[in-house]
Coordinates of C-alpha atoms in Angstrom, one line a residue:
Chain A
X38 CA -68.8 198.5 208.3
X39 CA -65.1 198.6 208.1
X40 CA -63.1 195.3 208.3
X41 CA -59.3 195.3 209.3
X42 CA -56.9 192.3 209.2
X43 CA -53.9 192.4 211.5
X44 CA -51.2 189.9 210.6
X45 CA -48.4 189.3 212.9
X46 CA -46.4 186.5 214.8
X47 CA -47.0 185.1 218.2
X48 CA -45.5 187.6 220.7
X49 CA -45.7 190.9 218.7
X50 CA -48.9 191.8 220.1
X51 CA -51.4 191.3 217.3
X52 CA -54.2 190.3 219.1
X53 CA -53.8 193.1 221.8
X54 CA -53.4 195.6 218.8
X55 CA -57.1 194.5 217.5
X56 CA -58.5 194.8 221.1
X57 CA -56.8 198.3 221.4
X58 CA -58.3 199.3 218.0
X59 CA -61.7 198.4 219.0
X60 CA -61.2 200.1 222.3
X61 CA -60.2 203.1 220.6
X62 CA -63.3 203.1 217.9
X63 CA -65.8 202.2 220.8
X64 CA -64.4 205.4 222.6
X65 CA -65.4 207.4 219.7
X66 CA -69.1 206.0 219.8
X67 CA -68.9 203.2 217.3
X68 CA -69.9 199.6 217.2
X69 CA -66.9 197.2 217.3
X70 CA -66.1 193.5 217.2
X71 CA -62.5 192.2 217.6
X72 CA -61.3 188.7 217.8
X73 CA -58.2 186.8 217.0
X74 CA -57.9 184.0 214.5
X75 CA -59.1 181.2 216.6
X76 CA -55.7 179.3 216.8
X77 CA -53.7 177.8 219.3
X78 CA -51.2 180.6 219.6
X79 CA -47.4 179.9 219.7
X80 CA -44.5 182.3 219.8
X81 CA -43.3 183.2 216.3
X82 CA -46.2 181.3 214.5
X83 CA -48.4 183.5 212.2
X84 CA -51.3 185.0 214.0
X85 CA -54.2 187.0 212.6
X86 CA -56.5 189.2 214.4
X87 CA -59.7 190.8 213.1
X88 CA -61.6 194.0 213.7
X89 CA -64.9 195.1 212.4
X90 CA -66.0 198.8 213.1
X91 CA -69.4 200.2 212.4
X92 CA -71.3 203.3 212.8
X93 CA -73.7 203.5 215.7
X94 CA -77.0 203.0 213.7
X95 CA -75.5 200.3 211.7
X96 CA -75.0 196.7 213.2
X97 CA -72.1 194.2 213.0
X98 CA -73.6 190.9 211.8
X99 CA -71.1 188.5 210.6
X100 CA -69.3 186.2 213.3
X101 CA -67.0 184.7 211.0
X102 CA -63.3 185.4 209.6
X103 CA -62.6 188.5 207.5
X104 CA -61.5 187.2 204.1
X105 CA -61.7 190.5 202.2
X106 CA -60.5 193.3 204.6
X107 CA -60.6 196.9 203.8
X108 CA -57.4 197.4 205.7
X109 CA -54.4 195.1 206.2
X110 CA -51.8 195.8 209.0
X111 CA -48.8 193.6 208.8
X112 CA -46.5 193.4 211.9
X113 CA -43.8 191.2 210.2
X114 CA -42.8 191.9 206.6
X115 CA -41.6 188.3 206.3
X116 CA -45.3 187.5 206.2
X117 CA -45.7 189.0 202.9
X118 CA -43.3 186.5 201.3
X119 CA -45.9 183.9 202.3
X120 CA -48.1 185.5 199.5
X121 CA -51.6 185.0 200.9
X122 CA -52.0 187.6 203.6
X123 CA -53.0 190.4 201.2
X124 CA -54.8 187.8 198.7
X125 CA -58.4 189.0 199.8
X126 CA -57.7 192.6 200.2
X127 CA -60.6 194.8 198.8
X128 CA -60.1 196.8 195.6
X129 CA -58.6 200.3 196.8
X130 CA -57.9 198.8 200.1
X131 CA -55.0 200.1 202.4
X132 CA -51.7 198.2 203.5
X133 CA -49.7 199.3 206.4
X134 CA -46.4 197.3 206.9
X135 CA -43.9 197.5 209.7
X136 CA -40.6 197.6 207.6
X137 CA -37.3 199.3 207.7
X138 CA -36.9 199.1 203.9
X139 CA -38.3 201.4 201.2
X140 CA -42.1 201.2 200.9
X141 CA -41.8 201.0 197.1
X142 CA -40.2 197.4 197.5
X143 CA -43.3 196.0 199.1
X144 CA -45.4 193.7 197.3
X145 CA -48.9 194.9 197.3
X146 CA -52.0 194.5 195.1
X147 CA -52.5 197.0 192.4
X148 CA -54.7 200.1 193.4
X149 CA -53.9 199.6 197.1
X150 CA -52.7 202.5 199.2
X151 CA -49.3 201.2 200.6
X152 CA -47.6 202.6 203.6
X153 CA -44.6 201.7 205.9
X154 CA -43.3 202.4 209.4
X155 CA -40.2 201.1 211.0
X156 CA -42.6 200.2 214.0
X157 CA -39.6 197.7 215.4
X158 CA -37.3 200.5 215.7
X159 CA -39.7 202.7 217.3
X160 CA -40.5 199.8 219.8
X161 CA -37.1 199.3 220.7
X162 CA -36.4 202.9 221.4
X163 CA -39.2 202.7 223.9
X164 CA -37.8 199.4 225.3
X165 CA -41.0 197.7 224.2
X166 CA -40.2 193.7 224.0
X167 CA -36.6 192.5 223.2
X168 CA -34.1 193.1 220.2
X169 CA -35.0 190.0 219.0
X170 CA -38.7 190.1 219.5
X171 CA -39.9 193.9 219.7
X172 CA -43.7 194.3 220.7
X173 CA -44.8 196.7 217.8
X174 CA -48.5 196.7 218.2
X175 CA -48.9 200.2 219.6
X176 CA -46.3 201.8 217.4
X177 CA -48.2 200.4 214.3
X178 CA -51.6 201.4 215.6
X179 CA -50.2 205.1 215.9
X180 CA -49.4 204.8 212.2
X181 CA -52.5 203.2 211.4
X182 CA -54.5 206.2 212.9
X183 CA -52.3 208.5 210.9
X184 CA -52.7 206.7 207.6
X185 CA -56.5 206.1 207.8
X186 CA -58.0 208.4 210.3
X187 CA -60.4 205.7 211.5
X188 CA -59.4 206.3 214.9
X189 CA -57.9 209.5 216.3
X190 CA -54.4 209.6 218.0
X191 CA -56.2 210.8 221.1
X192 CA -58.8 207.8 221.2
X193 CA -55.8 205.3 220.7
X194 CA -54.0 206.9 223.6
X195 CA -57.0 206.7 225.9
X196 CA -57.3 203.1 225.0
X197 CA -53.6 202.3 225.6
X198 CA -53.9 204.0 229.1
X199 CA -57.0 201.9 229.9
X200 CA -55.8 198.4 228.5
X201 CA -52.2 198.7 229.5
X202 CA -51.8 200.7 232.6
X203 CA -48.4 199.4 233.8
X204 CA -46.7 200.3 230.4
X205 CA -48.7 203.0 229.3
X206 CA -46.3 205.7 228.8
X207 CA -43.8 203.9 226.7
X208 CA -46.7 202.5 224.4
X209 CA -48.1 206.0 224.0
X210 CA -44.7 207.5 223.1
X211 CA -44.3 204.6 220.6
X212 CA -47.7 205.3 219.0
X213 CA -46.9 209.0 218.7
X214 CA -43.5 208.5 217.2
X215 CA -45.1 206.2 214.5
X216 CA -48.0 208.5 214.0
X217 CA -45.3 211.1 212.9
X218 CA -43.0 208.6 211.1
X219 CA -45.3 206.9 208.7
X220 CA -44.3 206.8 204.8
X221 CA -46.8 206.4 202.0
X222 CA -45.9 205.0 199.0
X223 CA -46.8 207.9 196.7
X224 CA -44.8 210.5 199.1
X225 CA -41.9 208.1 198.7
X226 CA -42.0 208.4 194.8
X227 CA -42.5 211.9 195.0
X228 CA -39.2 212.4 196.8
X229 CA -37.5 209.9 194.6
Chain B
X647 CA -78.3 214.9 236.9
X648 CA -79.4 211.1 237.0
X649 CA -76.9 208.6 238.2
X650 CA -75.9 206.1 235.2
X651 CA -76.8 202.7 235.9
X652 CA -75.1 201.1 232.8
X653 CA -71.7 201.5 231.2
X654 CA -70.8 200.4 227.7
X655 CA -67.5 198.2 227.9
X656 CA -65.7 196.4 225.3
X657 CA -65.8 193.0 226.6
X658 CA -65.0 189.3 225.5
X659 CA -67.7 186.7 226.4
X660 CA -65.2 185.3 229.0
X661 CA -65.1 188.7 230.6
X662 CA -69.0 189.2 230.4
X663 CA -69.5 186.0 232.3
X664 CA -67.2 187.2 235.2
X665 CA -69.0 190.5 235.1
X666 CA -72.3 188.7 235.4
X667 CA -71.1 186.6 238.2
X668 CA -69.7 189.7 240.1
X669 CA -73.0 191.4 239.7
X670 CA -74.8 188.3 241.0
X671 CA -72.8 188.5 244.1
X672 CA -71.9 185.0 243.8
X673 CA -70.9 183.5 247.3
X674 CA -69.0 180.5 246.3
X675 CA -66.9 179.9 243.1
X676 CA -65.1 176.3 242.5
X677 CA -63.6 175.9 239.1
X678 CA -60.9 174.2 237.2
X679 CA -59.4 175.9 234.1
X680 CA -59.7 174.7 230.4
X681 CA -59.1 176.5 227.1
X682 CA -61.2 178.3 225.9
X683 CA -62.9 179.0 229.5
X684 CA -59.7 179.8 231.5
X685 CA -60.1 183.7 231.6
X686 CA -63.4 183.3 233.3
X687 CA -61.5 181.5 236.2
X688 CA -58.6 183.9 235.9
X689 CA -60.8 187.0 236.0
X690 CA -63.1 185.7 238.9
X691 CA -59.9 184.8 240.9
X692 CA -58.7 188.4 240.3
X693 CA -62.1 189.7 241.4
X694 CA -62.1 187.7 244.6
X695 CA -58.5 188.6 245.3
X696 CA -59.1 192.3 245.1
X697 CA -62.1 192.1 247.2
X698 CA -64.7 193.2 244.2
X699 CA -66.5 190.2 244.8
X700 CA -67.0 188.7 248.3
X701 CA -67.0 185.1 247.3
X702 CA -65.0 182.1 248.5
X703 CA -63.0 180.9 245.6
X704 CA -62.3 177.0 246.0
X705 CA -59.4 175.8 244.2
X706 CA -60.1 172.1 243.1
X707 CA -57.9 169.4 241.3
X708 CA -60.5 168.5 238.4
X709 CA -63.9 169.4 237.1
X710 CA -65.5 166.4 239.0
X711 CA -64.3 168.0 242.2
X712 CA -65.6 171.6 241.1
X713 CA -69.0 170.3 240.8
X714 CA -68.8 168.3 243.9
X715 CA -67.8 171.6 245.9
X716 CA -70.5 173.4 244.2
X717 CA -73.0 170.7 245.5
X718 CA -71.9 171.4 249.1
X719 CA -71.8 175.1 248.7
X720 CA -75.3 175.1 247.1
X721 CA -76.7 172.6 249.8
X722 CA -76.0 175.2 252.5
X723 CA -77.7 177.7 250.5
X724 CA -74.8 179.8 249.0
X725 CA -75.3 181.3 245.5
X726 CA -72.9 179.3 243.7
X727 CA -70.9 179.3 240.3
X728 CA -68.5 177.3 238.2
X729 CA -67.4 177.2 234.8
X730 CA -66.1 174.8 232.1
X731 CA -65.7 173.5 228.6
X732 CA -65.9 170.2 226.6
X733 CA -63.8 167.7 228.2
X734 CA -64.3 169.3 231.5
X735 CA -67.9 169.1 231.3
X736 CA -67.7 165.5 230.1
X737 CA -65.7 164.9 233.5
X738 CA -68.5 166.6 235.7
X739 CA -71.1 164.4 234.1
X740 CA -71.7 162.1 237.2
X741 CA -72.1 165.4 239.4
X742 CA -74.3 167.0 236.9
X743 CA -76.9 164.2 237.7
X744 CA -76.1 164.7 241.4
X745 CA -76.8 168.5 241.6
X746 CA -80.0 168.4 239.4
X747 CA -81.3 165.7 241.2
X748 CA -80.7 167.3 244.5
X749 CA -82.2 170.4 243.1
X750 CA -79.6 172.7 243.6
X751 CA -79.7 176.0 241.9
X752 CA -76.2 176.1 240.6
X753 CA -75.2 178.2 237.7
X754 CA -72.5 177.1 235.3
X755 CA -70.9 178.7 232.3
X756 CA -69.9 176.3 229.6
X757 CA -67.7 177.5 226.9
X758 CA -68.9 175.2 223.8
X759 CA -65.8 173.4 222.4
X760 CA -65.6 170.1 220.3
X761 CA -64.7 166.9 222.1
X762 CA -61.7 165.0 221.3
X763 CA -60.3 163.0 219.7
X764 CA -59.0 164.6 217.3
X765 CA -57.9 167.2 219.7
X766 CA -59.8 170.5 219.2
X767 CA -60.4 173.8 221.1
X768 CA -62.9 175.4 218.8
X769 CA -66.9 175.8 218.9
X770 CA -69.3 172.8 218.8
X771 CA -72.3 172.1 220.8
X772 CA -72.1 168.2 221.3
X773 CA -70.3 168.9 224.7
X774 CA -73.4 170.5 226.4
X775 CA -76.0 168.5 224.2
X776 CA -74.4 165.4 225.6
X777 CA -75.5 166.5 229.1
X778 CA -79.2 167.2 228.2
X779 CA -80.7 164.4 230.1
X780 CA -79.0 165.4 233.4
X781 CA -81.8 167.8 234.7
X782 CA -79.9 170.8 234.0
X783 CA -81.5 173.8 232.2
X784 CA -79.6 174.9 229.2
X785 CA -79.4 178.4 227.6
X786 CA -77.4 179.1 224.6
X787 CA -76.2 182.9 224.2
X788 CA -75.8 184.7 220.9
X789 CA -73.8 187.6 221.8
X790 CA -71.8 188.7 224.9
X791 CA -74.5 190.9 226.0
X792 CA -76.6 188.0 226.1
X793 CA -73.9 185.9 227.9
X794 CA -73.8 188.6 230.8
X795 CA -77.6 188.9 231.0
X796 CA -78.0 185.1 230.9
X797 CA -75.9 184.7 234.0
X798 CA -78.3 187.1 236.0
X799 CA -81.5 185.5 234.4
X800 CA -80.1 182.0 235.2
X801 CA -79.9 182.7 238.9
X802 CA -83.4 184.5 238.9
X803 CA -84.8 181.3 237.3
X804 CA -82.9 178.5 238.9
X805 CA -83.5 179.9 242.4
X806 CA -87.3 180.0 241.6
X807 CA -87.6 176.3 240.0
X808 CA -84.7 174.8 242.3
X809 CA -82.9 173.3 239.2
X810 CA -79.3 174.1 238.0
X811 CA -78.9 176.0 234.6
X812 CA -75.9 175.9 232.1
X813 CA -75.4 179.1 230.2
X814 CA -73.6 178.2 226.9
X815 CA -71.5 180.4 224.9
X816 CA -69.5 179.5 221.7
X817 CA -65.8 179.0 222.2
X818 CA -63.8 181.5 220.7
X819 CA -66.7 183.0 218.6
X820 CA -68.1 184.7 221.7
X821 CA -65.5 183.6 224.7
X822 CA -62.6 185.4 222.8
X823 CA -64.2 188.0 220.8
X824 CA -64.6 191.6 222.1
X825 CA -67.8 193.6 221.8
X826 CA -69.6 196.4 223.5
X827 CA -71.6 195.1 226.5
X828 CA -73.8 197.1 228.9
X829 CA -72.6 196.5 232.2
X830 CA -75.1 197.5 235.0
X831 CA -74.6 199.1 238.3
X832 CA -74.9 196.8 241.0
X833 CA -77.8 198.3 243.1
X834 CA -79.8 198.0 239.9
X835 CA -79.0 194.2 239.4
X836 CA -79.6 193.8 243.5
X837 CA -83.4 195.0 242.7
X838 CA -83.8 192.3 240.0
X839 CA -81.9 189.6 241.8
X840 CA -82.2 189.8 245.6
X841 CA -80.4 187.5 248.0
X842 CA -81.2 183.7 247.8
X843 CA -83.2 182.3 250.5
X844 CA -82.8 178.5 249.9
X845 CA -86.1 176.7 251.0
X846 CA -84.2 173.5 251.9
X847 CA -80.6 173.8 253.1
X848 CA -78.2 172.1 255.5
X849 CA -77.9 173.8 259.0
X850 CA -75.9 172.6 261.8
X851 CA -78.9 172.9 264.1
X852 CA -81.3 171.5 261.7
X853 CA -80.2 168.3 260.2
X854 CA -81.5 167.1 256.9
X855 CA -80.0 164.9 254.1
X856 CA -79.6 165.6 250.2
X857 CA -79.4 162.7 248.2
X858 CA -80.3 160.2 250.5
X859 CA -81.8 156.6 249.6
X860 CA -85.2 156.5 247.7
X861 CA -86.5 153.2 247.6
X862 CA -88.3 151.8 244.6
X863 CA -91.5 153.1 246.4
X864 CA -90.3 156.8 246.0
X865 CA -87.7 157.3 243.3
X866 CA -90.2 157.6 240.7
X867 CA -92.0 160.6 242.3
X868 CA -88.7 162.4 242.6
X869 CA -88.1 162.0 238.9
X870 CA -91.7 163.2 238.4
X871 CA -91.2 166.3 240.4
X872 CA -88.0 166.9 238.6
X873 CA -89.9 166.9 235.4
X874 CA -92.9 169.0 236.9
X875 CA -90.1 171.6 237.8
X876 CA -88.7 171.7 234.2
X877 CA -92.1 172.2 232.8
X878 CA -92.7 174.9 235.2
X879 CA -89.4 176.5 234.3
X880 CA -90.4 177.2 230.6
X881 CA -92.9 179.8 232.0
X882 CA -90.7 181.0 234.7
X883 CA -87.9 181.8 231.9
X884 CA -90.5 183.8 230.0
X885 CA -91.7 185.7 233.0
X886 CA -88.2 186.3 234.3
X887 CA -87.1 187.5 230.7
X888 CA -90.0 189.9 230.7
X889 CA -89.1 191.2 234.0
X890 CA -85.6 191.6 232.9
X891 CA -86.8 193.8 230.2
X892 CA -88.5 196.1 232.4
X893 CA -85.4 196.2 234.5
X894 CA -82.8 196.8 231.9
X895 CA -84.5 197.1 228.5
X896 CA -83.8 193.8 227.0
X897 CA -86.0 190.9 226.8
X898 CA -85.2 187.2 226.7
X899 CA -87.4 183.9 226.1
X900 CA -87.2 180.4 225.2
X901 CA -87.2 181.1 221.4
X902 CA -86.3 184.3 219.4
X903 CA -88.3 184.6 216.0
X904 CA -87.2 187.4 213.5
X905 CA -88.6 188.0 209.9
X906 CA -91.1 185.2 210.7
X907 CA -94.2 187.0 209.3
X908 CA -95.2 185.4 205.9
X909 CA -91.9 183.3 206.1
X910 CA -92.2 180.2 203.9
X911 CA -88.5 178.9 204.8
X912 CA -87.4 178.8 208.2
X913 CA -83.8 178.4 209.3
X914 CA -83.5 177.3 212.9
X915 CA -80.3 177.9 214.7
X916 CA -78.7 177.9 218.3
X917 CA -76.0 180.3 219.6
X918 CA -73.5 182.8 218.0
X919 CA -74.5 181.5 214.4
X920 CA -77.6 183.6 214.5
X921 CA -75.9 186.7 214.1
X922 CA -74.3 185.5 210.7
X923 CA -77.6 184.0 209.7
X924 CA -79.4 187.3 210.4
X925 CA -77.0 189.1 208.0
X926 CA -77.6 186.4 205.3
X927 CA -81.6 186.4 205.8
X928 CA -81.9 190.2 205.8
X929 CA -80.1 190.3 202.5
X930 CA -82.5 187.3 201.2
X931 CA -85.3 189.4 202.4
X932 CA -84.4 192.5 200.6
X933 CA -84.1 190.4 197.4
X934 CA -88.0 189.5 198.2
X935 CA -87.4 186.1 199.6
X936 CA -89.8 184.9 202.2
X937 CA -87.1 183.4 204.7
X938 CA -87.3 183.6 208.5
X939 CA -85.1 183.0 211.4
X940 CA -85.9 181.2 214.6
X941 CA -83.4 180.9 217.4
X942 CA -83.6 178.4 219.9
X943 CA -82.4 179.9 223.1
X944 CA -83.3 177.4 225.6
X945 CA -82.7 173.7 224.9
X946 CA -83.8 172.4 228.3
X947 CA -86.8 172.7 229.2
X948 CA -87.3 172.1 225.4
X949 CA -89.8 174.7 224.0
X950 CA -92.1 172.3 222.2
X951 CA -95.3 174.5 222.4
X952 CA -93.3 177.7 221.2
X953 CA -91.7 175.8 218.3
X954 CA -95.1 174.5 217.2
X955 CA -96.8 177.7 217.2
X956 CA -93.6 179.5 215.6
X957 CA -93.7 177.1 212.7
X958 CA -97.5 177.1 211.8
X959 CA -97.8 178.5 208.2
X960 CA -94.1 177.6 207.4
X961 CA -93.7 175.4 204.4
X962 CA -90.1 174.0 205.1
X963 CA -87.7 174.3 208.0
X964 CA -83.8 174.0 207.9
X965 CA -82.6 173.1 211.2
X966 CA -78.7 174.0 211.6
X967 CA -76.9 171.9 214.1
X968 CA -73.5 172.6 215.3
X969 CA -73.5 169.1 216.9
X970 CA -73.8 165.6 216.0
X971 CA -75.3 162.6 217.7
X972 CA -73.4 159.7 215.8
X973 CA -75.8 157.2 214.7
X974 CA -78.7 159.7 214.7
X975 CA -78.9 163.2 213.3
X976 CA -78.2 166.6 214.4
X977 CA -79.8 166.8 217.9
X978 CA -82.1 170.0 217.5
X979 CA -83.2 168.4 214.2
X980 CA -84.3 165.4 215.9
X981 CA -86.0 167.2 218.6
X982 CA -87.8 169.8 216.2
X983 CA -89.2 166.8 214.4
X984 CA -90.6 165.2 217.6
X985 CA -92.0 168.5 218.6
X986 CA -94.0 168.8 215.2
X987 CA -95.1 165.0 214.9
X988 CA -98.4 165.9 216.6
X989 CA -99.3 168.9 214.5
X990 CA -102.0 167.9 211.8
X991 CA -100.3 170.2 209.2
X992 CA -96.4 170.3 209.2
X993 CA -93.6 171.7 207.4
X994 CA -91.1 169.6 205.8
X995 CA -87.8 169.4 208.0
X996 CA -84.2 169.3 206.8
X997 CA -81.2 168.7 209.3
X998 CA -77.9 170.3 208.4
X999 CA -74.8 169.6 210.4
X1000 CA -72.3 172.3 210.0
X1001 CA -69.5 174.3 211.8
X1002 CA -68.3 171.2 213.9
X1003 CA -64.9 172.0 215.7
X1004 CA -65.1 175.7 214.9
X1005 CA -65.6 175.4 211.1
X1006 CA -66.2 178.9 209.8
X1007 CA -70.0 179.6 209.2
X1008 CA -70.3 182.4 206.7
X1009 CA -73.2 184.2 205.3
X1010 CA -72.7 182.5 202.0
X1011 CA -73.2 179.2 203.8
X1012 CA -76.4 180.4 205.2
X1013 CA -77.6 181.7 201.8
X1014 CA -76.5 178.3 200.5
X1015 CA -78.6 176.3 202.9
X1016 CA -81.7 178.2 202.1
X1017 CA -81.3 177.5 198.3
X1018 CA -80.6 174.0 199.0
X1019 CA -83.6 173.5 201.5
X1020 CA -86.0 175.2 198.9
X1021 CA -85.1 172.2 196.4
X1022 CA -85.9 169.5 199.1
X1023 CA -89.6 169.5 199.3
X1024 CA -89.7 166.2 201.3
X1025 CA -87.0 167.1 203.8
X1026 CA -83.8 165.2 204.5
X1027 CA -82.6 164.2 207.8
X1028 CA -78.8 164.6 207.7
X1029 CA -77.0 166.9 205.2
X1030 CA -73.3 167.6 206.0
X1031 CA -72.7 171.1 205.1
X1032 CA -69.2 172.5 204.1
X1033 CA -67.3 169.2 204.2
X1034 CA -66.5 169.5 200.5
X1035 CA -68.4 166.5 198.7
X1036 CA -71.6 165.3 200.6
X1037 CA -71.2 161.6 201.3
X1038 CA -73.7 160.9 198.9
X1039 CA -71.7 162.5 196.1
X1040 CA -68.3 160.8 197.1
X1041 CA -67.2 158.9 193.9
X1042 CA -67.6 155.4 194.3
X1043 CA -65.4 153.1 192.0
X1044 CA -67.2 151.1 189.5
X1045 CA -66.5 147.6 190.9
X1046 CA -67.4 148.8 194.4
X1047 CA -70.7 150.4 192.9
X1048 CA -71.8 147.0 191.6
X1049 CA -70.9 145.3 194.9
X1050 CA -72.9 148.1 196.6
X1051 CA -75.9 147.9 194.3

């Protein structure tokens, strides 16, 4: 079973991101569970969405929050400064951050695979959300598919078409762009 | 090629309720939105507006009015539905007695949520259990699949015994959690759940009265018949559950027992907590511990006989209550003890109150409770779990201790 936490702020689309990721995994025949942190959501306030994915013969049994995820997706890099969003990450886990800054500058637990993508810029390019608050969920999922291979880009695109029919085209383009634009920390170091 | 009669979709518990109501071809819906139930009302309103569900959607100004509208619709023989949660259910209380007493087979989804104050929107069973003496049957689902299935089963049972059913799903833990749900083809459901022909109903040419005056010479007999219907319902729930298994491949009963053969320690749970408990108990089983899981799916009619039979041979029972009757204990705990009182040899029973107001219940809590109850040979009626220090261990200043002694 794979456990994923998506950290964002109200309005960025973290909850929908969880749902899309589950939809995409379900389309490839796997068991899924997606739920938001059970809060009273407010624009700008920290929001966490949780996703569990398991192989068909397996089972998803816990119905509780994920404290030690295998993967963490961070929609707003300012959440990293608060310090606790990556606290429980499993050793060897993956961190994907929406950032315009070099990935090397990101704080991350030792041993974690760290990657970044400028999902805000990609979202704005496709007119998703406003300059003050771009909706970055589909972009960052495109990058997540590229980084981890947990879902394919094609499955993600199918899920976007099913869940967001009115704005599917822009969201699909954002996912495609981010899928191609991701930067991994090791690659960045190699270039440097 | 055969025509597929089921489709796997990723649905939240609230969406599963709406799909179940649509498949049941409900004719009248009257409901008022409240967190965390609101999406049920929104989804049903959409289904009616799009013509997917040929129902009359009655907008009302409160939950009390919602249930009053359901009373009227059910009294003319319509298949009727409403949904609510917590404070909304509390506001319905008077009408719950009216509809059960009038023997109207209304089905309601209640999204379990704590009662205020302090204000809370998170999972807690005290809202539904506060209504346990109204004459409504009460079912508690463990998964979103069971939510959808229980809506269909509720109509099948209610329309046979002429009692309303409340289908409960945990706020957020099910209502807002998306997971795969098999959604059946309508023609398949129609075979399981045909149109409802109400044996008693209001018709313009055939005057009757629902809820008329019963003088002291008659009232008691009405209550006796209500109780007889409840007693009959226990068997009907098992029968319809078995019929459902034939139709859809999944069976449901009053009580769901797992890993019970040779179990010395038994955990009793209600609702979505069972899934987390299964994870923990399966792990304890792998370590060779003799632990079993008993999920109470139906709280009314209360499955006295099934519980007695299931617990024969157990040494100790831990009852996990996501509810509290202040001044008493956890409600399931009290009822399990009353079920066991007539048994010549009975296990010790300990009551744990946990998860109130949506407090996270984790596999480690379940494992901790198993370890805890195995140290309590005599049983303990009220153990607060997950509050930090239990009340008995809160330090008392020396001068107070002397005064207390």
